[in-house]
PDB file of C-alpha atoms in Angstrom:
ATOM      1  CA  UNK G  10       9.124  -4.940  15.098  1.00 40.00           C
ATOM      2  CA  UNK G  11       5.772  -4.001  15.389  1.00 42.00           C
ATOM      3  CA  UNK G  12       4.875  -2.196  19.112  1.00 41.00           C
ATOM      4  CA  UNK G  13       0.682  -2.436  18.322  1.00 45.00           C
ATOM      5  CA  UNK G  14       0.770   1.226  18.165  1.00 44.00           C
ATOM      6  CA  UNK G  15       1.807   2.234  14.355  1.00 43.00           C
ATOM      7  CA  UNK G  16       5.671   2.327  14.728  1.00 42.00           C
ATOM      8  CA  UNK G  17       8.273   0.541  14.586  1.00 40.00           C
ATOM      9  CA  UNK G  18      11.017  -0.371  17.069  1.00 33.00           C
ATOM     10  CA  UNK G  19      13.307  -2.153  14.999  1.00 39.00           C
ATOM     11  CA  UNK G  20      13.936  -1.647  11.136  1.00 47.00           C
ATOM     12  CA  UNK G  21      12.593  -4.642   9.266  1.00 52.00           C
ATOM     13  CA  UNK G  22      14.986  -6.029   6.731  1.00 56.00           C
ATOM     14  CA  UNK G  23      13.834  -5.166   2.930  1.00 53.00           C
ATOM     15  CA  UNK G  24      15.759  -5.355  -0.157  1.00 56.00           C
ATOM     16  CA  UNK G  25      18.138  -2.537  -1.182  1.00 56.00           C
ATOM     17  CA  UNK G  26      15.769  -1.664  -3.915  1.00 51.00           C
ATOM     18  CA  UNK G  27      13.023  -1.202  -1.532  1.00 51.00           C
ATOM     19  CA  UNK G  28      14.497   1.044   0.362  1.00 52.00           C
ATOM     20  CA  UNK G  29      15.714   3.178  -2.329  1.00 49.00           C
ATOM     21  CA  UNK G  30      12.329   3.303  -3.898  1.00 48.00           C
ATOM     22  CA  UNK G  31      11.228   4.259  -0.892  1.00 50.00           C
ATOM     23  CA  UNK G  32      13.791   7.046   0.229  1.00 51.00           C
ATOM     24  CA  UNK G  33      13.671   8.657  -3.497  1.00 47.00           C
ATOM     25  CA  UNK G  34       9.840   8.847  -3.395  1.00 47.00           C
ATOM     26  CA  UNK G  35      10.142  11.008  -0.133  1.00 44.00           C
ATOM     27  CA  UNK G  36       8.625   7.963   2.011  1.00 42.00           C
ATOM     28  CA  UNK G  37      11.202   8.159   4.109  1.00 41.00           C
ATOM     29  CA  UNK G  38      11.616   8.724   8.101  1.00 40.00           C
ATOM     30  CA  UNK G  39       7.984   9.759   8.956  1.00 54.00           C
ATOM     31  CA  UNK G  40       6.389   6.323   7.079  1.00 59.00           C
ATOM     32  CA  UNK G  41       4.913   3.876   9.051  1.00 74.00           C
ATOM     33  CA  UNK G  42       4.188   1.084   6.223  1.00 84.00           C
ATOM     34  CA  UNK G  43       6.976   0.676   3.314  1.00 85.00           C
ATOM     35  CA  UNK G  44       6.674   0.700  -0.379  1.00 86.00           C
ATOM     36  CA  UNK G  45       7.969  -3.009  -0.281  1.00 88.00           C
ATOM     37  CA  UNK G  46       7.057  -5.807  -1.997  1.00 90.00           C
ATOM     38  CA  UNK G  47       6.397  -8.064   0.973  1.00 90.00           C
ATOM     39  CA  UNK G  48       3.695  -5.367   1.731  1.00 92.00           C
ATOM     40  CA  UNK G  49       2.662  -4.786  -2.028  1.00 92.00           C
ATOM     41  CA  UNK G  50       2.266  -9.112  -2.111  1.00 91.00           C
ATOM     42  CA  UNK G  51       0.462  -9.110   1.191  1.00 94.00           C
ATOM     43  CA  UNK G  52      -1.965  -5.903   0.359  1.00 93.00           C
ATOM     44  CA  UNK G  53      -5.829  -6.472  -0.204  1.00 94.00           C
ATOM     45  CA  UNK G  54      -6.417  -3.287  -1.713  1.00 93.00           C
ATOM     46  CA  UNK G  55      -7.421  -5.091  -4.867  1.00 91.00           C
ATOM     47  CA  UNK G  56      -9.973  -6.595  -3.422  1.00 94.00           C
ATOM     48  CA  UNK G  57     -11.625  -3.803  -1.917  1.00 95.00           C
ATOM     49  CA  UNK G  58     -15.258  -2.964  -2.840  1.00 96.00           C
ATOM     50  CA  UNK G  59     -14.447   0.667  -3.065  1.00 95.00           C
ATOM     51  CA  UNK G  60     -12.334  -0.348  -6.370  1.00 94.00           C
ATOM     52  CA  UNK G  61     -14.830  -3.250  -7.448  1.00 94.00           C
ATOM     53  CA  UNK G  62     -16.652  -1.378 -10.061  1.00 95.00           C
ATOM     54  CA  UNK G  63     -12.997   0.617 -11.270  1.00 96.00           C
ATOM     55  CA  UNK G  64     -11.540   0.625 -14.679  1.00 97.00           C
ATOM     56  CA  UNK G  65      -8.706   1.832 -13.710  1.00 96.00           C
ATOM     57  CA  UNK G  66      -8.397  -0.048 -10.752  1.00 95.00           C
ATOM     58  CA  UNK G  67      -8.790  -3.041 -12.730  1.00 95.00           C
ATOM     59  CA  UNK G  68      -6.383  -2.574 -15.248  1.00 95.00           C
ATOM     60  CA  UNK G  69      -3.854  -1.344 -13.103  1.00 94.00           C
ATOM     61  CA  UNK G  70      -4.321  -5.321 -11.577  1.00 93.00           C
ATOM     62  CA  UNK G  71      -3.599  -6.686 -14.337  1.00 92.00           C
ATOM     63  CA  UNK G  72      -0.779  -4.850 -15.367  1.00 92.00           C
ATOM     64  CA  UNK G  73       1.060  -4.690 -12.075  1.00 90.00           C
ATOM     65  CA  UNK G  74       0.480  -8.642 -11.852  1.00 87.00           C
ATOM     66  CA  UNK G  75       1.881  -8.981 -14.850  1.00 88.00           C
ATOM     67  CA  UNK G  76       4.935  -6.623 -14.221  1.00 87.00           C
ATOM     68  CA  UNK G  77       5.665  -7.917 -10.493  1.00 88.00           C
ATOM     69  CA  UNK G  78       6.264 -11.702 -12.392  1.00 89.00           C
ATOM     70  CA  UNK G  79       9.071  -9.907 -14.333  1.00 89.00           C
ATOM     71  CA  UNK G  80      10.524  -7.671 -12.153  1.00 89.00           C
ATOM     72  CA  UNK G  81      13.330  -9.289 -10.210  1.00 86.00           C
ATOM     73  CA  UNK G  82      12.716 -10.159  -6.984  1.00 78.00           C
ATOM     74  CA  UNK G  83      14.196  -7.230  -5.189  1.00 75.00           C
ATOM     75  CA  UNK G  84      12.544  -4.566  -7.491  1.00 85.00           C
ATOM     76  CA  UNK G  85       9.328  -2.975  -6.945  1.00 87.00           C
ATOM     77  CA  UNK G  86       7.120  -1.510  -9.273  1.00 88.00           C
ATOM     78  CA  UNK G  87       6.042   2.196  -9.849  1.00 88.00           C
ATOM     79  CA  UNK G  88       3.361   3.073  -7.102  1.00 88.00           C
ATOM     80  CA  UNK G  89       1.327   4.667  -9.605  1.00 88.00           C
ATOM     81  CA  UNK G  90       1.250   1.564 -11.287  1.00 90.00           C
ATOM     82  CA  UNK G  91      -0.346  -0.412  -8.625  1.00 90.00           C
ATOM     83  CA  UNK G  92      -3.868  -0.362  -7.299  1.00 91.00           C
ATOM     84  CA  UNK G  93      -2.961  -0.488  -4.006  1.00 91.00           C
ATOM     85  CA  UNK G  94      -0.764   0.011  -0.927  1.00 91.00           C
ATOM     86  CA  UNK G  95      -2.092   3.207  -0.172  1.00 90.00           C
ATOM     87  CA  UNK G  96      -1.354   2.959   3.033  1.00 89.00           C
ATOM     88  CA  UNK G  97       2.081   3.320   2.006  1.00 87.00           C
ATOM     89  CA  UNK G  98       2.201   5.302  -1.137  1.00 85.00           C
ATOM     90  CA  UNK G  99      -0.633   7.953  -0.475  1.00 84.00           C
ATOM     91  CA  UNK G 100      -4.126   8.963  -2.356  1.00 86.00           C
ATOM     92  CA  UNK G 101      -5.315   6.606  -5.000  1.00 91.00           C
ATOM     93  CA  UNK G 102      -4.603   7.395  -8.457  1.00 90.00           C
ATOM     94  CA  UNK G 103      -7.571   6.203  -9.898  1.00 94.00           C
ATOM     95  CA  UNK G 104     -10.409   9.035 -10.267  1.00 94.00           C
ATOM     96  CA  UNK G 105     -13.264   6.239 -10.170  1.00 96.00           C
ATOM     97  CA  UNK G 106     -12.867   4.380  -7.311  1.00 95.00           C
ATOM     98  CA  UNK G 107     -16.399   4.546  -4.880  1.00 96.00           C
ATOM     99  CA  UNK G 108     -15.901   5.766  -1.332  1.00 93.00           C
ATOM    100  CA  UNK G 109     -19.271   5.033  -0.365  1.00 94.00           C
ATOM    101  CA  UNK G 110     -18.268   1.519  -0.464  1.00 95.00           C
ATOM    102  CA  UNK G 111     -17.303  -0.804   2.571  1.00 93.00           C
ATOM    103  CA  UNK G 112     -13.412  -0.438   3.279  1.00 91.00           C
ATOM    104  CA  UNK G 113     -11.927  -3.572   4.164  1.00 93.00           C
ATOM    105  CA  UNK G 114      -8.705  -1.851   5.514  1.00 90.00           C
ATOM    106  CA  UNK G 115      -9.253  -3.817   8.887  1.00 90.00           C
ATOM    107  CA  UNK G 116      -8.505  -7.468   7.032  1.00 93.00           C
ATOM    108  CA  UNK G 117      -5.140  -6.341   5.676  1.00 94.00           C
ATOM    109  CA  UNK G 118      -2.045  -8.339   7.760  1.00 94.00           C
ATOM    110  CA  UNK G 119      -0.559  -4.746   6.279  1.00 92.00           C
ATOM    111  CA  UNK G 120      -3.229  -2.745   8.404  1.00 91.00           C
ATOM    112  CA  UNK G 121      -2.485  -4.873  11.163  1.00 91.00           C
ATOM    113  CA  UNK G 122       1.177  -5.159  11.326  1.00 90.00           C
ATOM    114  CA  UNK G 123       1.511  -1.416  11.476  1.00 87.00           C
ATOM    115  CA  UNK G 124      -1.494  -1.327  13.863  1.00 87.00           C
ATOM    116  CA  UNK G 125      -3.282   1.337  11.793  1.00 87.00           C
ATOM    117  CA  UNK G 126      -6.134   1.524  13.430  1.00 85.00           C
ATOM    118  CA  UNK G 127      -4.348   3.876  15.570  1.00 82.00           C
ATOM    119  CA  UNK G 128      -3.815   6.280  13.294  1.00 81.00           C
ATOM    120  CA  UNK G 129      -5.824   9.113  11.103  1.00 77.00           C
ATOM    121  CA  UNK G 130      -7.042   8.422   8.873  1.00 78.00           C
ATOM    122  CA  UNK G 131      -7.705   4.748  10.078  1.00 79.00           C
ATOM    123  CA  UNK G 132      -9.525   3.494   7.265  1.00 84.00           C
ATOM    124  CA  UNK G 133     -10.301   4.439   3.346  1.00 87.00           C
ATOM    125  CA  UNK G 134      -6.367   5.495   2.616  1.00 88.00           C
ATOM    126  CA  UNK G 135      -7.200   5.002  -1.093  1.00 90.00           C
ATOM    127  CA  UNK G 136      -9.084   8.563  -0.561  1.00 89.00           C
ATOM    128  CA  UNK G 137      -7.690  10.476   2.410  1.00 86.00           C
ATOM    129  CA  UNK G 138      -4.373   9.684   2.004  1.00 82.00           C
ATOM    130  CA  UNK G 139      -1.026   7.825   3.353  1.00 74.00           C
ATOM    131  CA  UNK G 140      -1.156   6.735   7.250  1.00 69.00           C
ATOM    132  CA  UNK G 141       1.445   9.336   8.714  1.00 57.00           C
TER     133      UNK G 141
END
């Protein structure tokens, strides 16, 4: 499990189509948080002020919300389809999200099961990218 320090000692059990999402997308050995859906259900990236004021943001909300209720329970949905995660999946997507906005990366049980605030960049994922 978790060591504190942003890796992993043991693999954490996820569903075969998380960890075929993941591996195809090329977040494979050198990820520290996986493209699951534990960690998609779990991530506050929603609520983040930097996205507040974002179209895009918004409807990508709604549309993943709406998707992850009919997805089967082992699937996950497209990463570019969710507003969030990006501590897993990389840069934001949207182009309107507001960076001089309070990050709340520190609340996230995500953020603090992989313990990273140990690594660069440590906060504000949605703009500098995944944590690896």
């Amino acid at each position: 499990m978790d060591t504190g320090k942003g890796k992993l000692t043991e693999e954490k059990s996820f569903t075969e189509a998380e960890n075929r999402f993941t591996k195809e997308k090329g977040r494979g050995t050198d990820l520290l948080v996986p493209y699951a859906r534990s960690n998609i259900e779990r991530c506050k990236c929603s609520q983040c002020p930097v996205q507040g004021d974002s179209k895009c943001a918004k409807d990508k909300l709604q549309s993943s919300g709406e998707a992850m209720k009919k997805i089967p329970g082992g699937e996950v949905p497209n990463p570019e389809d969710i507003p969030g995660i990006y501590c897993s999946t990389g840069k934001a997507t949207c182009q309107d999200l507001n960076f001089d906005r309070q990050c709340i990366c520190g609340t996230c049980e995500v953020w603090k099961e992989y313990g990273l605030e140990e690594v660069d960049p440590n906060n504000h994922f949605c703009h500098h990218g995944r944590a690896t």
